[in-house]
Amino acid sequence: MATAVGAFGGADHAASKSGVWSWITTVDHKRIGILYGVTAVTFFLIGGFEALLIRLQLAEAESTLIAAGLFNQLFTMHALTMIFLAIMPLGAAFFNFIVPLQIGARDVAFPRLNALSYWLFLFGALLLNSSFIFGGAPDVGWFAYANLTALEYSPSSAVDFFALGMLVLGVSSLAAALNFIITILNMRAPGMTLMRMPVFTWMTLVVSFLLVFALPILTVGLVQLLFWREFGMPFFSAEAGADPLLWQHIFWLFGHPEVYILILPAMGIVSEILPTYSRKPLFGYSTVVFAGVAIGFMGFAVWAHHMFTVGLGSIALAAFSASTMLIAVPTGIKIFNWIATLWGGSIQFTTAMLFALGFVALFVIGGLSGVMHASPPVDTQQQDTYFVVAHPHYVLFGGSIMGLFGGIYYWFPKMTGRLLSEGWGKLHFWLMFIGMNVTFGPMHLVGIDGMPRRINTYDESMGWELLNQIETVGAFIIALSVVVFLVNFFKSVKSGEPAGDDPWDGRTLEWSIASPPPEYNFARIPVVHSNEPLWDQKHPELKHDAPPVIAGGADEGAEESIHMPNPSYWPIVVAFGTALAAGLVIVNPWLASIGAVIGVLGIYGWVFEPAGPEHH
Amino acid sequence: MANRKHIRPKSLLVLLALVVLPILAACGTVDSAQTTINPQSDVAREIQGTYAFIFWVSVVVFVVVEGALVYAVFRYRRRPNSGMPKQTEGNMVLEVTWTIIPALILIAIAVPTWITIFRTDDIPAGSYIINVTGHQWWWEVEYPDVGLVTANEIRVPSDRTIGFNLETEDVLHSFWVPALFGKIDLVPGRTNTVWFTPDAETEGQMFLGQCVEFCGLSHANMRMRIFVDSPDDFAAWTAGLQSPAPEPSGVAATGHELFSTKGCTVCHSINGAYDAAGLFPAPNLTGFGSRVTLAGAIMENNATNLTAWLDNPEEIKPGNIMYKEAEAYKNPDLALTDADIGALVAYLQTLQ
């Protein structure tokens, strides 16, 4: 393949269809989506392995299986991996693959920037995890509270790996978010007004705005943290008259919107799955959309509920408990609207539907425990106990992960042209659903029993051992379910039943084209007249006022006149230079200039890359 | 779709029970050693009242919502003769209703929450004040009115409201004895407070607590105990600590000498030396022999454990400063022999 590469990296289109080089240079949103997905699942396995080690250590009172230092690295990296390297990029995988198809576009607005986002994510993730080899992974919790992160208390470079890895990942997410905002706002098919967008696309838009507003806050904090450690600028040092709580405010002002960044994509997926398998429109489409937008806005007004025990003062406690409880209203609306979507429907229990229903059932539990610690006095008993380990796991595992797996089963046929096995899929679902409750359910109890989180050992006399053993068994049931998924995945990729274009009787535009979609997606750009264009086209008898829809579909011969962007290797060069610079900062800030030079040269090459022979 | 098998209603109900039962069982675990739901003071009971109210409201919401979900799933499952369902797009009245009802429920939860916040905020006037300082990984406890400093075990009189002023010497910690009060963080540069009045029947009882804000390597090994003493016992205890320890004899006298020559006195103060200035970075060992626990309340204070602790503190409490900084562990010339440790144990046990 490499032979086809021109002086400035413009590869020949014909050579870009297969082989490793084609993946490295791809700017096709669908292939980038697959790269995101495969990488995210890989990190999901790594994060899960870390969780299993944690659970093995805690299964026995006073266990000496894993030393305290490694234990602290494991729980820190488990959280960072699952949040930033598994759930977020798995959401990004669907944004990439599905959103352009749902809005009737041929690609995202900036295809090379899109490739850059992926490669920055990959290299940022590798940088963060390379700390395991170079002197120890971050061990200060994923929240990295000051002043434990000060050079005095964390002299190794673990905290620097945290800060620099997160900075690289932040650039990746920010670029992707801007790309998707611009794509969604500008590249919708004719007739697709904002209130005709599929809910998944809507939630992608909300998440992208959340990222754009939340990530710079974290970036500021991370730069301050690095300047504190590298140059002695005491942003968070009480001895110098600063306040360590500043870090907590900064972190959670980013960190709470981050929670919605993790859950809203899954809510979007569920809002696609439930109508499809109920054969009914989403109940109260506009209410669900506005509730999602409201959650996005309110997510910035509740950060201090992570800080109810730091001594905020009564007025602040009262105010932030009120704003936190308020956020339960739009969340509740969504749940009621989902149930109303099922009501009166014709419900088909596919694996995707089971995951969506599991999402709703489990998210309710996470929501209710959330209301409990929205009350500051109650939170003084629950904060930093296993009760508050159960809560985010019901939201992020029961919620995000179940929703994302639902998305995998739902859209896998569109992505590959083959169906995942329903038999293996249902086994996967039930094992995961049971394992999830056996793991995280007892955490409520052991938390009420006063077991703190982030402890590597406890006395047998505390009476926590039995519940911990049950949790560990549950964790291995989850692991088994993931093995079942992997078997299903690899079997089905090779020899799954052919899916056809529209296996689920879908309602939105992605089901109107071939599976897998051609590189250009739509031979002719469709014209849209409702928020369920394909459904209305298939069932004109159900709607009296909707005009007919011209969906794209395969239109042989039209392909010749479609211009698609050329492959490029400059995104990976820029990403490599950026991540290398970040990594070398840890060794010596001057060495970082090597990476910076590579990055700048990459940008130069990128800017002057000729369009090349156009693909006509 | 090839596979359109239906789920049997029974299996889903069983699963629902699997989820519901553990949550309901949460009300029953009042007997465990560090339970959060068996309040033994005014403040803890106030918190528990708020929690119990929210808990039962949540149970009702849970049953209604999950019930509706499960009902819809079974009632409307696709059957061979299912036709095309009615394409309902929404219903404004319904949607407004399920916006307003949760909002009202949340107001009902917010009001008792706010009342509790303001009832429990400041230390009441006339309380018995104890100053606590967090260290990696132990608690320094100062009684300013009697000029005493001790560590990890806090004795309080049963007839007073107790107020704690909380500061930290190094990183964030969190102070928590769930039966008596909710947790509050120790933040560098700040003085946070918490208070409680023990119930009458707590007299003579011991309560467990531990640090609950991640504070580094040995976070799990930073525990504490509160003993609620009768007023007389409390007075006797403070008087005992204020009087000089008996002159050691025999092997204990050797231990006393080693305590100076091995450099222990650089960091540890003994015999009532009041350390309000915080000059001694390690636990004050006045009355050490009368303490129930050692090494941050992680193990029983007896000769075997104390020997093990002095022999290899790093193994018992990874990262502890004594092992890292003390001459007896750093300097081979001052290393402790088994005989030295025996003498030190004998001496420390005389500190009643």
PDB file of N, CA and C in Angstrom, chain A residues 147 153 243 245 279 284 287 309-310 314 318 321 325 337 343-349 354 361 365 375 377 380-384 430 445 448-450 454 456 459 462 504 507 535, chain B residues 1 4 7 15 19 22 29 32 34 36 47 51 66 71 73 76 78 85 87 89 95 98-99 106 113-114 118 121 170-171 176 178 183 185 190 192 212-214 217 219-220 223:
ATOM      1  N   ASN A 147      -3.821  17.911  48.458  1.00  0.00           N
ATOM      2  CA  ASN A 147      -2.438  18.054  48.196  1.00  0.00           C
ATOM      3  C   ASN A 147      -1.668  16.729  48.238  1.00  0.00           C
ATOM      4  N   TYR A 153       4.274  14.596  48.712  1.00  0.00           N
ATOM      5  CA  TYR A 153       3.564  13.365  49.082  1.00  0.00           C
ATOM      6  C   TYR A 153       3.535  12.351  47.939  1.00  0.00           C
ATOM      7  N   ASP A 243      -5.464  27.357  48.398  1.00  0.00           N
ATOM      8  CA  ASP A 243      -6.457  26.465  48.991  1.00  0.00           C
ATOM      9  C   ASP A 243      -6.501  25.152  48.217  1.00  0.00           C
ATOM     10  N   LEU A 245      -8.710  23.085  48.256  1.00  0.00           N
ATOM     11  CA  LEU A 245     -10.076  22.840  47.785  1.00  0.00           C
ATOM     12  C   LEU A 245     -10.305  23.416  46.390  1.00  0.00           C
ATOM     13  N   ARG A 279     -42.017  -1.007  18.068  1.00  0.00           N
ATOM     14  CA  ARG A 279     -42.729  -0.605  16.856  1.00  0.00           C
ATOM     15  C   ARG A 279     -43.633   0.594  17.124  1.00  0.00           C
ATOM     16  N   GLY A 284     -43.198  11.234  23.441  1.00  0.00           N
ATOM     17  CA  GLY A 284     -42.790  12.585  23.825  1.00  0.00           C
ATOM     18  C   GLY A 284     -41.381  12.920  23.367  1.00  0.00           C
ATOM     19  N   THR A 287     -40.010  16.201  24.557  1.00  0.00           N
ATOM     20  CA  THR A 287     -39.754  16.226  26.001  1.00  0.00           C
ATOM     21  C   THR A 287     -38.446  15.515  26.319  1.00  0.00           C
ATOM     22  N   THR A 309     -18.670  17.015  52.302  1.00  0.00           N
ATOM     23  CA  THR A 309     -18.012  16.793  53.597  1.00  0.00           C
ATOM     24  C   THR A 309     -16.737  17.609  53.759  1.00  0.00           C
ATOM     25  N   VAL A 310     -16.489  18.593  52.886  1.00  0.00           N
ATOM     26  CA  VAL A 310     -15.238  19.354  53.020  1.00  0.00           C
ATOM     27  C   VAL A 310     -15.394  20.578  53.911  1.00  0.00           C
ATOM     28  N   SER A 314     -23.319  25.888  55.687  1.00  0.00           N
ATOM     29  CA  SER A 314     -24.713  25.438  55.568  1.00  0.00           C
ATOM     30  C   SER A 314     -25.416  25.976  54.343  1.00  0.00           C
ATOM     31  N   ALA A 318     -27.112  23.672  51.447  1.00  0.00           N
ATOM     32  CA  ALA A 318     -28.539  23.722  51.119  1.00  0.00           C
ATOM     33  C   ALA A 318     -28.725  23.992  49.626  1.00  0.00           C
ATOM     34  N   SER A 321     -27.596  20.952  47.478  1.00  0.00           N
ATOM     35  CA  SER A 321     -28.488  19.799  47.587  1.00  0.00           C
ATOM     36  C   SER A 321     -29.743  20.070  46.768  1.00  0.00           C
ATOM     37  N   MET A 325     -30.953  17.755  43.635  1.00  0.00           N
ATOM     38  CA  MET A 325     -32.250  17.064  43.605  1.00  0.00           C
ATOM     39  C   MET A 325     -33.040  17.471  42.371  1.00  0.00           C
ATOM     40  N   ASN A 337     -40.924   8.570  30.114  1.00  0.00           N
ATOM     41  CA  ASN A 337     -41.193   8.566  28.674  1.00  0.00           C
ATOM     42  C   ASN A 337     -40.749   7.261  28.024  1.00  0.00           C
ATOM     43  N   TRP A 343     -45.317   1.157  26.526  1.00  0.00           N
ATOM     44  CA  TRP A 343     -46.748   0.991  26.827  1.00  0.00           C
ATOM     45  C   TRP A 343     -47.554   0.953  25.539  1.00  0.00           C
ATOM     46  N   GLY A 344     -48.295  -0.110  25.354  1.00  0.00           N
ATOM     47  CA  GLY A 344     -49.111  -0.200  24.146  1.00  0.00           C
ATOM     48  C   GLY A 344     -48.334  -0.636  22.918  1.00  0.00           C
ATOM     49  N   GLY A 345     -47.040  -0.945  23.098  1.00  0.00           N
ATOM     50  CA  GLY A 345     -46.218  -1.327  21.952  1.00  0.00           C
ATOM     51  C   GLY A 345     -46.319  -2.805  21.652  1.00  0.00           C
ATOM     52  N   SER A 346     -45.488  -3.225  20.701  1.00  0.00           N
ATOM     53  CA  SER A 346     -45.412  -4.631  20.330  1.00  0.00           C
ATOM     54  C   SER A 346     -43.958  -5.035  20.551  1.00  0.00           C
ATOM     55  N   ILE A 347     -43.645  -5.451  21.802  1.00  0.00           N
ATOM     56  CA  ILE A 347     -42.260  -5.510  22.249  1.00  0.00           C
ATOM     57  C   ILE A 347     -41.591  -6.809  21.837  1.00  0.00           C
ATOM     58  N   GLN A 348     -40.470  -6.669  21.164  1.00  0.00           N
ATOM     59  CA  GLN A 348     -39.714  -7.833  20.715  1.00  0.00           C
ATOM     60  C   GLN A 348     -38.433  -7.923  21.546  1.00  0.00           C
ATOM     61  N   PHE A 349     -38.201  -9.084  22.164  1.00  0.00           N
ATOM     62  CA  PHE A 349     -37.064  -9.201  23.089  1.00  0.00           C
ATOM     63  C   PHE A 349     -35.795  -9.625  22.372  1.00  0.00           C
ATOM     64  N   LEU A 354     -33.086  -6.221  25.327  1.00  0.00           N
ATOM     65  CA  LEU A 354     -32.852  -6.635  26.715  1.00  0.00           C
ATOM     66  C   LEU A 354     -31.860  -5.678  27.379  1.00  0.00           C
ATOM     67  N   ALA A 361     -34.015  -0.368  33.993  1.00  0.00           N
ATOM     68  CA  ALA A 361     -34.233  -0.944  35.317  1.00  0.00           C
ATOM     69  C   ALA A 361     -33.095  -0.595  36.282  1.00  0.00           C
ATOM     70  N   ILE A 365     -32.241   2.413  39.853  1.00  0.00           N
ATOM     71  CA  ILE A 365     -31.618   2.149  41.163  1.00  0.00           C
ATOM     72  C   ILE A 365     -30.491   3.153  41.418  1.00  0.00           C
ATOM     73  N   SER A 375     -28.732  14.504  49.682  1.00  0.00           N
ATOM     74  CA  SER A 375     -29.026  15.141  50.966  1.00  0.00           C
ATOM     75  C   SER A 375     -27.727  15.209  51.779  1.00  0.00           C
ATOM     76  N   PRO A 377     -26.734  15.846  54.866  1.00  0.00           N
ATOM     77  CA  PRO A 377     -26.562  15.112  56.135  1.00  0.00           C
ATOM     78  C   PRO A 377     -26.452  13.605  55.904  1.00  0.00           C
ATOM     79  N   THR A 380     -23.090  12.614  54.675  1.00  0.00           N
ATOM     80  CA  THR A 380     -21.977  12.524  55.638  1.00  0.00           C
ATOM     81  C   THR A 380     -21.825  11.105  56.163  1.00  0.00           C
ATOM     82  N   GLN A 381     -22.881  10.283  56.043  1.00  0.00           N
ATOM     83  CA  GLN A 381     -22.729   8.870  56.420  1.00  0.00           C
ATOM     84  C   GLN A 381     -22.346   8.006  55.213  1.00  0.00           C
ATOM     85  N   GLN A 382     -22.671   8.450  53.999  1.00  0.00           N
ATOM     86  CA  GLN A 382     -22.487   7.567  52.836  1.00  0.00           C
ATOM     87  C   GLN A 382     -21.244   7.903  52.022  1.00  0.00           C
ATOM     88  N   GLN A 383     -20.854   9.168  52.014  1.00  0.00           N
ATOM     89  CA  GLN A 383     -19.712   9.601  51.218  1.00  0.00           C
ATOM     90  C   GLN A 383     -18.486   8.745  51.519  1.00  0.00           C
ATOM     91  N   ASP A 384     -17.778   8.350  50.449  1.00  0.00           N
ATOM     92  CA  ASP A 384     -16.546   7.579  50.586  1.00  0.00           C
ATOM     93  C   ASP A 384     -16.728   6.225  51.266  1.00  0.00           C
ATOM     94  N   TRP A 430     -27.909 -11.996  30.146  1.00  0.00           N
ATOM     95  CA  TRP A 430     -28.367 -12.476  31.468  1.00  0.00           C
ATOM     96  C   TRP A 430     -27.194 -12.646  32.425  1.00  0.00           C
ATOM     97  N   LEU A 445     -25.028  -2.589  50.794  1.00  0.00           N
ATOM     98  CA  LEU A 445     -25.119  -3.091  52.169  1.00  0.00           C
ATOM     99  C   LEU A 445     -23.813  -2.869  52.927  1.00  0.00           C
ATOM    100  N   ILE A 448     -23.478   0.664  53.859  1.00  0.00           N
ATOM    101  CA  ILE A 448     -24.308   1.005  55.018  1.00  0.00           C
ATOM    102  C   ILE A 448     -23.660   0.439  56.280  1.00  0.00           C
ATOM    103  N   ASP A 449     -22.966  -0.676  56.140  1.00  0.00           N
ATOM    104  CA  ASP A 449     -22.237  -1.257  57.286  1.00  0.00           C
ATOM    105  C   ASP A 449     -20.961  -0.484  57.600  1.00  0.00           C
ATOM    106  N   GLY A 450     -20.675   0.563  56.867  1.00  0.00           N
ATOM    107  CA  GLY A 450     -19.562   1.445  57.218  1.00  0.00           C
ATOM    108  C   GLY A 450     -18.243   1.101  56.574  1.00  0.00           C
ATOM    109  N   ARG A 454     -11.680   2.499  48.798  1.00  0.00           N
ATOM    110  CA  ARG A 454     -10.248   2.750  48.611  1.00  0.00           C
ATOM    111  C   ARG A 454      -9.394   2.238  49.763  1.00  0.00           C
ATOM    112  N   ASN A 456      -7.360  -1.126  51.156  1.00  0.00           N
ATOM    113  CA  ASN A 456      -6.866  -2.383  50.600  1.00  0.00           C
ATOM    114  C   ASN A 456      -7.025  -3.531  51.591  1.00  0.00           C
ATOM    115  N   ASP A 459     -10.347  -5.466  58.870  1.00  0.00           N
ATOM    116  CA  ASP A 459     -10.319  -6.521  59.880  1.00  0.00           C
ATOM    117  C   ASP A 459     -11.489  -7.488  59.704  1.00  0.00           C
ATOM    118  N   MET A 462     -14.837  -6.746  61.383  1.00  0.00           N
ATOM    119  CA  MET A 462     -15.780  -5.732  60.911  1.00  0.00           C
ATOM    120  C   MET A 462     -17.040  -6.353  60.314  1.00  0.00           C
ATOM    121  N   TRP A 504     -33.992  -4.741  11.653  1.00  0.00           N
ATOM    122  CA  TRP A 504     -34.857  -4.526  12.832  1.00  0.00           C
ATOM    123  C   TRP A 504     -36.135  -3.759  12.483  1.00  0.00           C
ATOM    124  N   ARG A 507     -36.249   2.848  12.012  1.00  0.00           N
ATOM    125  CA  ARG A 507     -37.079   4.027  11.792  1.00  0.00           C
ATOM    126  C   ARG A 507     -36.266   5.212  11.267  1.00  0.00           C
ATOM    127  N   TRP A 535     -39.215   5.062   8.684  1.00  0.00           N
ATOM    128  CA  TRP A 535     -40.468   4.442   9.135  1.00  0.00           C
ATOM    129  C   TRP A 535     -41.650   5.012   8.351  1.00  0.00           C
TER     130      TRP A 535
ATOM    131  N   MET B   1     -35.824 -11.619  11.675  1.00  0.00           N
ATOM    132  CA  MET B   1     -35.181 -12.128  12.890  1.00  0.00           C
ATOM    133  C   MET B   1     -35.530 -13.595  13.109  1.00  0.00           C
ATOM    134  N   ARG B   4     -37.132 -15.288  18.054  1.00  0.00           N
ATOM    135  CA  ARG B   4     -38.103 -14.364  18.666  1.00  0.00           C
ATOM    136  C   ARG B   4     -38.701 -14.975  19.911  1.00  0.00           C
ATOM    137  N   ILE B   7     -39.354 -13.998  26.875  1.00  0.00           N
ATOM    138  CA  ILE B   7     -38.852 -14.284  28.214  1.00  0.00           C
ATOM    139  C   ILE B   7     -40.041 -14.713  29.058  1.00  0.00           C
ATOM    140  N   LEU B  15     -35.564 -12.161  39.106  1.00  0.00           N
ATOM    141  CA  LEU B  15     -34.439 -11.232  39.021  1.00  0.00           C
ATOM    142  C   LEU B  15     -34.740  -9.929  39.740  1.00  0.00           C
ATOM    143  N   VAL B  19     -32.816  -7.999  43.029  1.00  0.00           N
ATOM    144  CA  VAL B  19     -32.390  -6.614  43.151  1.00  0.00           C
ATOM    145  C   VAL B  19     -33.018  -5.959  44.378  1.00  0.00           C
ATOM    146  N   PRO B  22     -31.897  -7.299  48.488  1.00  0.00           N
ATOM    147  CA  PRO B  22     -30.707  -6.762  49.171  1.00  0.00           C
ATOM    148  C   PRO B  22     -30.906  -5.325  49.614  1.00  0.00           C
ATOM    149  N   THR B  29     -29.078  -4.181  58.814  1.00  0.00           N
ATOM    150  CA  THR B  29     -27.694  -4.446  59.190  1.00  0.00           C
ATOM    151  C   THR B  29     -27.214  -3.470  60.263  1.00  0.00           C
ATOM    152  N   SER B  32     -23.567  -4.619  62.547  1.00  0.00           N
ATOM    153  CA  SER B  32     -22.169  -4.720  62.159  1.00  0.00           C
ATOM    154  C   SER B  32     -21.331  -3.666  62.879  1.00  0.00           C
ATOM    155  N   GLN B  34     -19.298  -1.256  62.333  1.00  0.00           N
ATOM    156  CA  GLN B  34     -19.151   0.170  62.034  1.00  0.00           C
ATOM    157  C   GLN B  34     -20.391   0.664  61.275  1.00  0.00           C
ATOM    158  N   THR B  36     -23.688   2.367  59.797  1.00  0.00           N
ATOM    159  CA  THR B  36     -24.053   3.786  59.735  1.00  0.00           C
ATOM    160  C   THR B  36     -25.494   4.023  60.156  1.00  0.00           C
ATOM    161  N   ILE B  47     -29.462  12.598  61.529  1.00  0.00           N
ATOM    162  CA  ILE B  47     -29.079  12.178  60.177  1.00  0.00           C
ATOM    163  C   ILE B  47     -29.849  10.930  59.776  1.00  0.00           C
ATOM    164  N   TYR B  51     -32.275  10.097  56.593  1.00  0.00           N
ATOM    165  CA  TYR B  51     -31.979   8.981  55.694  1.00  0.00           C
ATOM    166  C   TYR B  51     -33.163   8.022  55.604  1.00  0.00           C
ATOM    167  N   GLU B  66     -40.319   0.490  38.748  1.00  0.00           N
ATOM    168  CA  GLU B  66     -39.927  -0.833  38.240  1.00  0.00           C
ATOM    169  C   GLU B  66     -41.170  -1.677  37.971  1.00  0.00           C
ATOM    170  N   TYR B  71     -44.473  -4.428  34.231  1.00  0.00           N
ATOM    171  CA  TYR B  71     -45.833  -4.647  33.723  1.00  0.00           C
ATOM    172  C   TYR B  71     -45.877  -4.386  32.215  1.00  0.00           C
ATOM    173  N   VAL B  73     -43.505  -4.455  30.059  1.00  0.00           N
ATOM    174  CA  VAL B  73     -42.718  -5.433  29.300  1.00  0.00           C
ATOM    175  C   VAL B  73     -43.515  -6.718  29.072  1.00  0.00           C
ATOM    176  N   TYR B  76     -47.162  -5.972  27.050  1.00  0.00           N
ATOM    177  CA  TYR B  76     -47.102  -5.559  25.640  1.00  0.00           C
ATOM    178  C   TYR B  76     -46.058  -6.327  24.852  1.00  0.00           C
ATOM    179  N   ARG B  78     -44.526  -8.889  22.199  1.00  0.00           N
ATOM    180  CA  ARG B  78     -45.070  -9.205  20.880  1.00  0.00           C
ATOM    181  C   ARG B  78     -45.573 -10.641  20.842  1.00  0.00           C
ATOM    182  N   PRO B  85     -48.895  -1.611  16.457  1.00  0.00           N
ATOM    183  CA  PRO B  85     -49.401  -0.825  17.588  1.00  0.00           C
ATOM    184  C   PRO B  85     -49.761   0.593  17.174  1.00  0.00           C
ATOM    185  N   GLN B  87     -49.533   4.360  16.865  1.00  0.00           N
ATOM    186  CA  GLN B  87     -48.304   5.169  16.840  1.00  0.00           C
ATOM    187  C   GLN B  87     -48.467   6.432  17.700  1.00  0.00           C
ATOM    188  N   GLU B  89     -47.545   9.464  19.826  1.00  0.00           N
ATOM    189  CA  GLU B  89     -46.319  10.280  19.833  1.00  0.00           C
ATOM    190  C   GLU B  89     -46.075  10.990  21.143  1.00  0.00           C
ATOM    191  N   GLU B  95     -47.236  13.929  30.516  1.00  0.00           N
ATOM    192  CA  GLU B  95     -45.842  14.338  30.688  1.00  0.00           C
ATOM    193  C   GLU B  95     -45.715  15.450  31.725  1.00  0.00           C
ATOM    194  N   TRP B  98     -46.000  13.729  35.144  1.00  0.00           N
ATOM    195  CA  TRP B  98     -44.812  13.069  35.693  1.00  0.00           C
ATOM    196  C   TRP B  98     -43.590  13.986  35.737  1.00  0.00           C
ATOM    197  N   THR B  99     -43.806  15.253  35.456  1.00  0.00           N
ATOM    198  CA  THR B  99     -42.789  16.246  35.804  1.00  0.00           C
ATOM    199  C   THR B  99     -43.077  16.819  37.189  1.00  0.00           C
ATOM    200  N   LEU B 106     -39.437  15.621  45.517  1.00  0.00           N
ATOM    201  CA  LEU B 106     -38.109  16.140  45.853  1.00  0.00           C
ATOM    202  C   LEU B 106     -38.192  17.294  46.849  1.00  0.00           C
ATOM    203  N   THR B 113     -34.080  17.726  54.771  1.00  0.00           N
ATOM    204  CA  THR B 113     -32.638  17.829  54.533  1.00  0.00           C
ATOM    205  C   THR B 113     -32.117  19.179  55.018  1.00  0.00           C
ATOM    206  N   TRP B 114     -32.802  20.241  54.600  1.00  0.00           N
ATOM    207  CA  TRP B 114     -32.343  21.578  54.979  1.00  0.00           C
ATOM    208  C   TRP B 114     -32.422  21.778  56.488  1.00  0.00           C
ATOM    209  N   PHE B 118     -29.155  22.755  59.015  1.00  0.00           N
ATOM    210  CA  PHE B 118     -28.993  23.917  59.908  1.00  0.00           C
ATOM    211  C   PHE B 118     -28.998  23.513  61.374  1.00  0.00           C
ATOM    212  N   ASP B 121     -25.175  22.299  62.217  1.00  0.00           N
ATOM    213  CA  ASP B 121     -23.995  22.938  61.612  1.00  0.00           C
ATOM    214  C   ASP B 121     -22.894  23.360  62.589  1.00  0.00           C
ATOM    215  N   ASP B 170      -0.798  17.151  57.179  1.00  0.00           N
ATOM    216  CA  ASP B 170      -0.236  16.852  55.856  1.00  0.00           C
ATOM    217  C   ASP B 170      -1.309  16.903  54.759  1.00  0.00           C
ATOM    218  N   VAL B 171      -1.920  15.743  54.428  1.00  0.00           N
ATOM    219  CA  VAL B 171      -2.870  15.691  53.313  1.00  0.00           C
ATOM    220  C   VAL B 171      -4.298  15.678  53.845  1.00  0.00           C
ATOM    221  N   TRP B 176     -14.494  10.269  61.153  1.00  0.00           N
ATOM    222  CA  TRP B 176     -15.816   9.625  61.069  1.00  0.00           C
ATOM    223  C   TRP B 176     -15.968   8.499  62.088  1.00  0.00           C
ATOM    224  N   PRO B 178     -19.315   6.546  62.683  1.00  0.00           N
ATOM    225  CA  PRO B 178     -20.687   6.619  62.171  1.00  0.00           C
ATOM    226  C   PRO B 178     -21.777   6.537  63.230  1.00  0.00           C
ATOM    227  N   LYS B 183     -19.290  12.078  58.688  1.00  0.00           N
ATOM    228  CA  LYS B 183     -17.886  12.420  58.469  1.00  0.00           C
ATOM    229  C   LYS B 183     -17.701  13.880  58.099  1.00  0.00           C
ATOM    230  N   ASP B 185     -14.284  16.320  56.512  1.00  0.00           N
ATOM    231  CA  ASP B 185     -12.901  16.234  56.035  1.00  0.00           C
ATOM    232  C   ASP B 185     -11.974  17.160  56.815  1.00  0.00           C
ATOM    233  N   ARG B 190      -7.456  24.817  56.895  1.00  0.00           N
ATOM    234  CA  ARG B 190      -8.794  25.083  57.433  1.00  0.00           C
ATOM    235  C   ARG B 190      -8.980  24.391  58.765  1.00  0.00           C
ATOM    236  N   ASN B 192     -12.130  22.569  60.348  1.00  0.00           N
ATOM    237  CA  ASN B 192     -13.521  22.124  60.266  1.00  0.00           C
ATOM    238  C   ASN B 192     -13.968  21.622  61.627  1.00  0.00           C
ATOM    239  N   VAL B 212     -11.769   8.252  56.178  1.00  0.00           N
ATOM    240  CA  VAL B 212     -12.514   7.879  54.976  1.00  0.00           C
ATOM    241  C   VAL B 212     -12.229   8.797  53.799  1.00  0.00           C
ATOM    242  N   GLU B 213     -11.160   9.573  53.866  1.00  0.00           N
ATOM    243  CA  GLU B 213     -10.737  10.281  52.650  1.00  0.00           C
ATOM    244  C   GLU B 213      -9.384   9.712  52.270  1.00  0.00           C
ATOM    245  N   PHE B 214      -9.269   9.256  51.008  1.00  0.00           N
ATOM    246  CA  PHE B 214      -8.035   8.586  50.600  1.00  0.00           C
ATOM    247  C   PHE B 214      -6.826   9.478  50.888  1.00  0.00           C
ATOM    248  N   LEU B 217      -0.667   5.789  50.913  1.00  0.00           N
ATOM    249  CA  LEU B 217      -0.353   4.358  50.939  1.00  0.00           C
ATOM    250  C   LEU B 217      -1.102   3.581  52.012  1.00  0.00           C
ATOM    251  N   HIS B 219      -3.758   4.400  53.869  1.00  0.00           N
ATOM    252  CA  HIS B 219      -5.095   4.918  54.171  1.00  0.00           C
ATOM    253  C   HIS B 219      -5.942   3.909  54.948  1.00  0.00           C
ATOM    254  N   ALA B 220      -5.840   2.633  54.584  1.00  0.00           N
ATOM    255  CA  ALA B 220      -6.667   1.612  55.246  1.00  0.00           C
ATOM    256  C   ALA B 220      -6.275   1.413  56.704  1.00  0.00           C
ATOM    257  N   ARG B 223      -7.138   4.204  61.638  1.00  0.00           N
ATOM    258  CA  ARG B 223      -8.424   3.956  62.299  1.00  0.00           C
ATOM    259  C   ARG B 223      -8.442   4.636  63.660  1.00  0.00           C
TER     260      ARG B 223
END
